[in-house]
Each structure stands twice: as C-alpha cells, then as structure tokens.
mmCIF file of C-alpha atoms and ligand atoms in Angstrom:
data_model
loop_
_atom_site.group_PDB
_atom_site.id
_atom_site.type_symbol
_atom_site.label_atom_id
_atom_site.label_comp_id
_atom_site.label_asym_id
_atom_site.label_seq_id
_atom_site.Cartn_x
_atom_site.Cartn_y
_atom_site.Cartn_z
ATOM 1 C CA MET A 1 -12.922 -60.886 20.223
ATOM 2 C CA LYS A 2 -12.495 -57.583 18.402
ATOM 3 C CA THR A 3 -14.619 -54.590 19.407
ATOM 4 C CA TYR A 4 -16.549 -52.618 16.583
ATOM 5 C CA ILE A 5 -17.285 -49.048 16.461
ATOM 6 C CA VAL A 6 -19.130 -47.904 13.448
ATOM 7 C CA GLY A 7 -20.252 -44.678 12.781
ATOM 8 C CA ASN A 8 -23.233 -44.408 10.283
ATOM 9 C CA TRP A 9 -23.179 -40.669 8.867
ATOM 10 C CA LYS A 10 -26.336 -41.371 6.973
ATOM 11 C CA LEU A 11 -27.263 -38.517 4.588
ATOM 12 C CA ASN A 12 -24.776 -35.920 6.043
ATOM 13 C CA PHE A 13 -21.662 -34.238 5.126
ATOM 14 C CA THR A 14 -20.578 -33.116 1.611
ATOM 15 C CA VAL A 15 -17.683 -34.931 0.081
ATOM 16 C CA GLY A 16 -15.424 -32.032 1.535
ATOM 17 C CA GLU A 17 -16.664 -32.378 4.871
ATOM 18 C CA ALA A 18 -16.015 -35.910 4.977
ATOM 19 C CA SER A 19 -12.605 -35.619 3.935
ATOM 20 C CA ILE A 20 -12.057 -33.060 6.548
ATOM 21 C CA TYR A 21 -13.639 -35.218 9.278
ATOM 22 C CA LEU A 22 -11.554 -38.258 8.070
ATOM 23 C CA HIS A 23 -8.442 -36.259 8.213
ATOM 24 C CA LYS A 24 -9.059 -35.181 11.796
ATOM 25 C CA ILE A 25 -9.724 -38.464 12.949
ATOM 26 C CA LEU A 26 -6.851 -40.028 11.471
ATOM 27 C CA LYS A 27 -4.584 -37.315 13.146
ATOM 28 C CA THR A 28 -6.264 -38.005 16.457
ATOM 29 C CA LEU A 29 -6.485 -41.680 16.506
ATOM 30 C CA PRO A 30 -3.505 -44.027 17.598
ATOM 31 C CA ASN A 31 -3.689 -47.351 16.094
ATOM 32 C CA TYR A 32 -5.962 -49.421 18.179
ATOM 33 C CA ARG A 33 -5.233 -52.999 17.257
ATOM 34 C CA ASP A 34 -8.243 -54.268 19.121
ATOM 35 C CA VAL A 35 -10.988 -51.761 18.217
ATOM 36 C CA ASP A 36 -12.016 -51.619 14.462
ATOM 37 C CA VAL A 37 -13.052 -48.227 13.802
ATOM 38 C CA VAL A 38 -15.384 -47.944 10.714
ATOM 39 C CA VAL A 39 -17.119 -44.782 9.300
ATOM 40 C CA ALA A 40 -19.983 -45.152 6.593
ATOM 41 C CA PRO A 41 -20.220 -42.058 4.667
ATOM 42 C CA SER A 42 -22.379 -41.443 1.659
ATOM 43 C CA LEU A 43 -21.706 -43.552 -1.384
ATOM 44 C CA ILE A 44 -20.317 -40.418 -3.215
ATOM 45 C CA ALA A 45 -17.596 -39.862 -0.687
ATOM 46 C CA LEU A 46 -16.431 -43.538 -0.786
ATOM 47 C CA GLN A 47 -14.210 -43.497 -3.566
ATOM 48 C CA PRO A 48 -12.179 -40.365 -2.698
ATOM 49 C CA LEU A 49 -11.939 -41.223 1.178
ATOM 50 C CA SER A 50 -10.772 -44.656 0.115
ATOM 51 C CA LEU A 51 -7.516 -42.890 -1.490
ATOM 52 C CA GLN A 52 -7.135 -41.097 1.890
ATOM 53 C CA ILE A 53 -7.588 -43.743 4.506
ATOM 54 C CA ASP A 54 -5.477 -45.496 6.784
ATOM 55 C CA ARG A 55 -6.926 -48.828 7.118
ATOM 56 C CA HIS A 56 -4.805 -49.738 10.017
ATOM 57 C CA LYS A 57 -6.738 -46.820 11.830
ATOM 58 C CA VAL A 58 -10.249 -46.529 10.133
ATOM 59 C CA LYS A 59 -11.978 -48.603 7.871
ATOM 60 C CA LEU A 60 -14.757 -47.613 5.421
ATOM 61 C CA ALA A 61 -18.572 -48.996 5.156
ATOM 62 C CA ALA A 62 -21.170 -48.435 2.649
ATOM 63 C CA GLN A 63 -24.517 -47.631 3.992
ATOM 64 C CA ASN A 64 -26.332 -49.657 1.028
ATOM 65 C CA ALA A 65 -25.601 -50.898 -2.390
ATOM 66 C CA PHE A 66 -27.501 -53.034 -4.850
ATOM 67 C CA TYR A 67 -27.899 -56.723 -4.968
ATOM 68 C CA ARG A 68 -26.956 -57.391 -8.687
ATOM 69 C CA ASP A 69 -23.362 -56.809 -9.680
ATOM 70 C CA TYR A 70 -24.034 -55.168 -12.970
ATOM 71 C CA GLY A 71 -27.062 -54.521 -15.478
ATOM 72 C CA ALA A 72 -29.970 -52.397 -16.249
ATOM 73 C CA PHE A 73 -30.723 -50.899 -12.782
ATOM 74 C CA THR A 74 -30.650 -47.154 -13.346
ATOM 75 C CA GLY A 75 -29.508 -45.442 -10.457
ATOM 76 C CA GLU A 76 -28.205 -48.111 -8.369
ATOM 77 C CA VAL A 77 -24.673 -48.788 -7.392
ATOM 78 C CA SER A 78 -23.451 -52.377 -6.894
ATOM 79 C CA PHE A 79 -21.301 -54.157 -4.072
ATOM 80 C CA SER A 80 -18.996 -55.241 -7.099
ATOM 81 C CA GLN A 81 -18.505 -51.749 -7.721
ATOM 82 C CA LEU A 82 -17.704 -51.234 -4.309
ATOM 83 C CA ARG A 83 -15.349 -54.175 -3.913
ATOM 84 C CA GLY A 84 -11.855 -53.136 -2.610
ATOM 85 C CA LEU A 85 -13.146 -49.672 -1.657
ATOM 86 C CA VAL A 86 -14.962 -50.682 1.552
ATOM 87 C CA ASP A 87 -14.662 -53.257 4.097
ATOM 88 C CA TYR A 88 -17.991 -53.386 5.546
ATOM 89 C CA ALA A 89 -21.511 -52.641 4.306
ATOM 90 C CA ILE A 90 -24.609 -51.580 6.544
ATOM 91 C CA ILE A 91 -27.539 -53.704 5.185
ATOM 92 C CA GLY A 92 -31.010 -53.861 6.384
ATOM 93 C CA HIS A 93 -30.837 -50.552 8.269
ATOM 94 C CA SER A 94 -34.460 -49.711 9.697
ATOM 95 C CA GLU A 95 -34.507 -46.396 7.648
ATOM 96 C CA ARG A 96 -34.255 -48.576 4.330
ATOM 97 C CA ARG A 97 -36.941 -50.989 5.885
ATOM 98 C CA TYR A 98 -39.268 -48.530 6.797
ATOM 99 C CA ILE A 99 -38.703 -45.363 4.537
ATOM 100 C CA LEU A 100 -37.393 -47.377 1.350
ATOM 101 C CA ARG A 101 -39.452 -50.681 1.766
ATOM 102 C CA GLU A 102 -36.603 -53.031 1.870
ATOM 103 C CA ASP A 103 -38.119 -56.553 2.939
ATOM 104 C CA ASP A 104 -36.150 -59.436 4.252
ATOM 105 C CA LYS A 105 -36.050 -61.105 0.763
ATOM 106 C CA MET A 106 -34.108 -57.938 -0.506
ATOM 107 C CA VAL A 107 -32.047 -57.729 2.376
ATOM 108 C CA ALA A 108 -31.081 -61.242 2.178
ATOM 109 C CA LYS A 109 -29.701 -60.603 -1.568
ATOM 110 C CA LYS A 110 -27.777 -57.737 -0.223
ATOM 111 C CA VAL A 111 -26.198 -59.696 2.408
ATOM 112 C CA ALA A 112 -25.160 -62.303 -0.181
ATOM 113 C CA ALA A 113 -23.930 -59.693 -2.847
ATOM 114 C CA ALA A 114 -21.671 -58.360 -0.004
ATOM 115 C CA ILE A 115 -20.279 -61.676 0.812
ATOM 116 C CA ARG A 116 -19.461 -62.553 -2.705
ATOM 117 C CA ASN A 117 -17.792 -59.252 -3.299
ATOM 118 C CA ARG A 118 -15.759 -59.624 0.047
ATOM 119 C CA ILE A 119 -17.523 -57.035 1.824
ATOM 120 C CA THR A 120 -18.608 -57.808 5.444
ATOM 121 C CA PRO A 121 -22.346 -57.208 5.950
ATOM 122 C CA ILE A 122 -23.429 -55.551 9.031
ATOM 123 C CA LEU A 123 -26.913 -56.969 8.987
ATOM 124 C CA CYS A 124 -29.443 -54.504 10.992
ATOM 125 C CA ILE A 125 -32.216 -56.221 12.639
ATOM 126 C CA GLY A 126 -34.602 -54.603 15.433
ATOM 127 C CA GLU A 127 -38.274 -54.389 16.511
ATOM 128 C CA THR A 128 -40.651 -51.221 16.314
ATOM 129 C CA GLU A 129 -42.220 -49.870 19.396
ATOM 130 C CA SER A 130 -45.580 -51.210 18.463
ATOM 131 C CA GLU A 131 -44.114 -54.769 17.629
ATOM 132 C CA ARG A 132 -42.272 -54.465 21.250
ATOM 133 C CA ALA A 133 -45.716 -53.385 22.866
ATOM 134 C CA PHE A 134 -47.699 -56.314 21.260
ATOM 135 C CA GLY A 135 -44.753 -58.893 22.550
ATOM 136 C CA GLU A 136 -43.441 -59.652 19.037
ATOM 137 C CA THR A 137 -40.016 -58.853 19.490
ATOM 138 C CA ALA A 138 -38.787 -62.324 19.661
ATOM 139 C CA ASP A 139 -40.626 -62.958 16.431
ATOM 140 C CA VAL A 140 -39.586 -60.244 14.695
ATOM 141 C CA ILE A 141 -35.839 -60.747 15.639
ATOM 142 C CA ARG A 142 -36.334 -64.553 14.527
ATOM 143 C CA ASP A 143 -37.660 -63.389 11.193
ATOM 144 C CA GLN A 144 -35.364 -60.711 10.242
ATOM 145 C CA LEU A 145 -32.304 -62.682 11.350
ATOM 146 C CA ILE A 146 -33.255 -65.958 9.467
ATOM 147 C CA GLY A 147 -34.572 -64.122 6.402
ATOM 148 C CA GLY A 148 -31.366 -61.791 6.289
ATOM 149 C CA LEU A 149 -29.320 -64.723 6.429
ATOM 150 C CA SER A 150 -31.252 -67.065 4.158
ATOM 151 C CA GLU A 151 -29.168 -66.768 1.007
ATOM 152 C CA VAL A 152 -25.570 -67.110 2.710
ATOM 153 C CA ALA A 153 -23.927 -70.475 2.523
ATOM 154 C CA ASP A 154 -23.243 -71.918 5.842
ATOM 155 C CA ASP A 155 -19.093 -71.672 5.338
ATOM 156 C CA ASP A 156 -19.687 -68.073 4.840
ATOM 157 C CA LEU A 157 -21.548 -67.345 8.013
ATOM 158 C CA ASP A 158 -18.651 -66.257 10.078
ATOM 159 C CA ASN A 159 -18.280 -63.312 7.759
ATOM 160 C CA VAL A 160 -21.361 -61.480 9.103
ATOM 161 C CA ILE A 161 -21.700 -58.853 11.846
ATOM 162 C CA ILE A 162 -25.336 -58.531 13.258
ATOM 163 C CA ALA A 163 -26.464 -55.110 14.775
ATOM 164 C CA TYR A 164 -29.357 -54.816 17.013
ATOM 165 C CA GLU A 165 -30.975 -51.681 16.648
ATOM 166 C CA PRO A 166 -34.263 -51.360 18.123
ATOM 167 C CA VAL A 167 -36.302 -48.889 15.914
ATOM 168 C CA TRP A 168 -37.942 -47.033 18.971
ATOM 169 C CA ALA A 169 -34.233 -46.388 20.370
ATOM 170 C CA ILE A 170 -32.809 -44.648 16.944
ATOM 171 C CA SER A 171 -32.543 -41.159 17.538
ATOM 172 C CA SER A 172 -34.231 -39.833 14.653
ATOM 173 C CA SER A 173 -37.248 -42.024 15.337
ATOM 174 C CA LYS A 174 -40.216 -39.499 16.517
ATOM 175 C CA SER A 175 -40.234 -40.466 20.274
ATOM 176 C CA ALA A 176 -36.717 -41.929 20.749
ATOM 177 C CA LYS A 177 -36.354 -43.851 23.895
ATOM 178 C CA ILE A 178 -33.263 -44.964 25.438
ATOM 179 C CA ALA A 179 -33.005 -48.890 25.748
ATOM 180 C CA THR A 180 -31.510 -50.084 29.045
ATOM 181 C CA PRO A 181 -28.592 -52.349 29.123
ATOM 182 C CA ASP A 182 -31.141 -55.134 30.398
ATOM 183 C CA GLU A 183 -33.428 -54.715 27.568
ATOM 184 C CA VAL A 184 -30.063 -55.007 25.374
ATOM 185 C CA ALA A 185 -28.912 -57.997 26.740
ATOM 186 C CA GLU A 186 -32.206 -59.882 26.834
ATOM 187 C CA VAL A 187 -32.379 -59.388 22.920
ATOM 188 C CA VAL A 188 -28.793 -60.099 22.215
ATOM 189 C CA LYS A 189 -28.903 -63.270 23.894
ATOM 190 C CA LEU A 190 -31.985 -64.331 22.043
ATOM 191 C CA ILE A 191 -29.983 -63.159 18.629
ATOM 192 C CA ARG A 192 -27.356 -65.710 19.941
ATOM 193 C CA LYS A 193 -29.914 -68.203 20.617
ATOM 194 C CA VAL A 194 -31.373 -68.305 17.213
ATOM 195 C CA ILE A 195 -28.301 -68.727 15.567
ATOM 196 C CA ALA A 196 -27.363 -71.388 17.952
ATOM 197 C CA ASP A 197 -30.647 -73.182 17.245
ATOM 198 C CA THR A 198 -30.397 -72.697 13.672
ATOM 199 C CA TYR A 199 -26.534 -72.787 12.666
ATOM 200 C CA GLY A 200 -24.733 -74.138 15.724
ATOM 201 C CA LYS A 201 -23.362 -73.117 18.922
ATOM 202 C CA ASP A 202 -19.957 -72.417 17.252
ATOM 203 C CA LEU A 203 -21.118 -69.800 15.004
ATOM 204 C CA ALA A 204 -23.399 -68.415 18.096
ATOM 205 C CA GLU A 205 -20.313 -67.806 19.853
ATOM 206 C CA LYS A 206 -18.120 -66.351 17.158
ATOM 207 C CA VAL A 207 -20.643 -64.070 15.379
ATOM 208 C CA PRO A 208 -20.039 -60.073 16.423
ATOM 209 C CA VAL A 209 -23.045 -58.525 17.436
ATOM 210 C CA LEU A 210 -23.260 -54.828 17.917
ATOM 211 C CA PHE A 211 -25.760 -52.467 19.595
ATOM 212 C CA GLY A 212 -27.166 -49.281 18.113
ATOM 213 C CA GLY A 213 -29.935 -46.593 18.980
ATOM 214 C CA SER A 214 -29.073 -43.151 20.841
ATOM 215 C CA VAL A 215 -25.666 -44.227 21.703
ATOM 216 C CA ASN A 216 -23.785 -41.526 23.070
ATOM 217 C CA THR A 217 -20.537 -40.541 25.350
ATOM 218 C CA SER A 218 -22.583 -41.285 28.527
ATOM 219 C CA ASN A 219 -24.090 -44.383 27.678
ATOM 220 C CA ALA A 220 -21.338 -46.180 25.391
ATOM 221 C CA GLY A 221 -19.627 -47.660 28.145
ATOM 222 C CA ALA A 222 -22.605 -49.333 29.921
ATOM 223 C CA TYR A 223 -23.834 -50.821 26.401
ATOM 224 C CA LEU A 224 -20.078 -52.083 25.625
ATOM 225 C CA THR A 225 -20.311 -54.053 29.014
ATOM 226 C CA VAL A 226 -23.447 -55.683 28.206
ATOM 227 C CA PRO A 227 -22.737 -59.431 27.918
ATOM 228 C CA GLY A 228 -22.630 -60.537 24.272
ATOM 229 C CA VAL A 229 -21.873 -57.197 22.717
ATOM 230 C CA ASN A 230 -19.216 -56.641 20.672
ATOM 231 C CA GLY A 231 -19.636 -53.241 19.519
ATOM 232 C CA LEU A 232 -21.643 -50.204 18.830
ATOM 233 C CA LEU A 233 -23.397 -48.709 15.549
ATOM 234 C CA ILE A 234 -23.674 -45.024 16.061
ATOM 235 C CA GLY A 235 -25.594 -42.342 13.900
ATOM 236 C CA GLY A 236 -25.953 -38.790 15.407
ATOM 237 C CA ALA A 237 -23.058 -39.111 17.964
ATOM 238 C CA SER A 238 -20.555 -40.150 15.222
ATOM 239 C CA LEU A 239 -21.128 -36.663 13.266
ATOM 240 C CA ILE A 240 -19.393 -35.124 16.332
ATOM 241 C CA LEU A 241 -15.644 -35.727 16.076
ATOM 242 C CA SER A 242 -15.015 -35.540 19.757
ATOM 243 C CA GLU A 243 -17.883 -37.638 20.652
ATOM 244 C CA PHE A 244 -16.956 -40.143 18.171
ATOM 245 C CA VAL A 245 -13.342 -40.325 19.534
ATOM 246 C CA ASP A 246 -14.500 -40.375 23.127
ATOM 247 C CA ILE A 247 -16.677 -43.481 22.518
ATOM 248 C CA ILE A 248 -13.853 -45.180 20.628
ATOM 249 C CA GLU A 249 -11.589 -44.201 23.609
ATOM 250 C CA THR A 250 -14.304 -45.661 25.937
ATOM 251 C CA ALA A 251 -14.270 -48.834 23.926
ATOM 252 C CA LYS A 252 -10.605 -49.046 24.260
ATOM 253 C CA ARG A 253 -10.766 -48.762 28.074
ATOM 254 C CA VAL A 254 -13.594 -50.797 28.907
ATOM 255 C CA ARG A 255 -12.876 -53.888 26.691
ATOM 256 C CA SER A 256 -9.212 -54.380 26.821
HETATM 257 P P1 PGA B 1 -28.467 -42.744 16.380
HETATM 258 O O1 PGA B 1 -28.477 -43.727 15.053
HETATM 259 O O2 PGA B 1 -27.326 -43.287 16.932
HETATM 260 O O3 PGA B 1 -28.737 -41.511 15.983
HETATM 261 O O4 PGA B 1 -29.653 -43.382 17.095
HETATM 262 C C1 PGA B 1 -28.283 -44.971 14.860
HETATM 263 C C2 PGA B 1 -28.465 -45.716 13.818
HETATM 264 O O5 PGA B 1 -29.625 -45.360 13.058
HETATM 265 O O6 PGA B 1 -27.606 -46.610 13.276
#
C-alpha cells in the first residue's frame, strides 16, 4: 500500500511564502512513486499553487470546505469549487471540531461532499486528554468513525483516508504529550476493527490510516513502522522544509 505524508500548514504562510515553499520542495524532491506527498495550504493559496504544482511529486489538500455545492452561504467555499484544484481534503480536524464547533453530522456531510466532487477526504478522528483519562477512547473513536462515514455510500468507502490524531498529542494543544507507538498501534487496530465490524474485512484491510500529533524528524520512523499505519499527518514540522523533506525521505526508507 502507498504511504501518505501530508503537511497541514494550518493558518500559516502568505500565498507568496506558500509558493516559494512549494517551488523549493518541487526542486528538492525526486518523484517517489510509492510515497504520496501532500500539502494543505490556506484556501486562498490553493488556486495559484494548483497552477504551479507537479502532481507527480506533490499533491494539494484543502484544510476544509463547505458541504453544500452552491447557494446562500456567505463566506464559504465549496468542495465543488475546489474540484480539480485539490486531490484531498482534511475533514474533521480537531481544531475545527473544538474551536469551530463542527460535529459528526457536519463532518459526515463534508466527507460526502468531498467524495461527490472527486476529492479524497482525510477524515480526522481522535480522543481528547480527558476522554482518554475516563477510558472513553474506544467509544469516541467508534462514534467519530461511524458518524463521519455515515453519509458515504458503501461503494465509495474505498475513497476515504482515516487520520488518527489524539487531540492531546497535537503540538498546539496546551500540554501536548507524545503518543507512544504502542498507544498508536492500539487505536489503529481498533479503527480497523470498527471498520471490519461495520463495513467488512476487505475494506478494513484496504483503508489507509494515518497518524498525526507532534510528528517530527526523530519520531516519524517509529510511527511509520507501527502495524497498520500507512502515513503521517504533520502540522508544525511540515512548516520547516528541511524537516518535512527529512520525514518524506524517512518514509521512503522505512517503507520500501
Ligand atoms: P502537529 O499537528 O504535527 O503540529 O502536532 C498535527 C495536526 O494538527 O494535524
């Protein structure tokens, strides 16, 4: 299976800075066929970057979009407007769930809208620190997974990527901790079990599952060798070109 290395730039970089970064990464990276390198800049940068990109080397993801295709939704950008510009969209990131109050219903509509517009959703799920402390991790993972996929037709499920991002491990969270490879392995196993129980074994084996949360150059190799992990979703470290490239090269090394 392919390996996915996804850089989530969040609310960083002007359009000019994003373009310079992309220029440098395209110059630096060879074409690694079995590693899909993806960057997710601000919405405003997607259109110009789509003209600059070499999709054999790097693909674009949206960090968000709206679930209706058009209409009276002031300030929104739809997946249909992004169709053709991006290959992926990050959906249900914990910053959107907890800062912008997106619930599983909205996440589900966005996942369906992405698929409808031929954009592969990267559905983010993960428990908070207190949910873990209260022993609720399995329930949260099950609810967010089944909730987030609830509007996807069975035939389309193999167009979905899942990203496990424990909220307590994301570098921007107040007291971020580093998840151990064993902790990641346990939840990734659970994710595949929930998918197997709900949608069947075939899909559970096929669906790519990424890990995200304080991934950096020194721990990327360990996460990439966790059984069942097919790639990484990287925030902070993806903003530093040398670190991002180092992680991509680690992926190439440990997974080929
Ligand atoms: P981080 O962010 O790598 O900075 O922890 C990951 C994410 O929020 O997707």
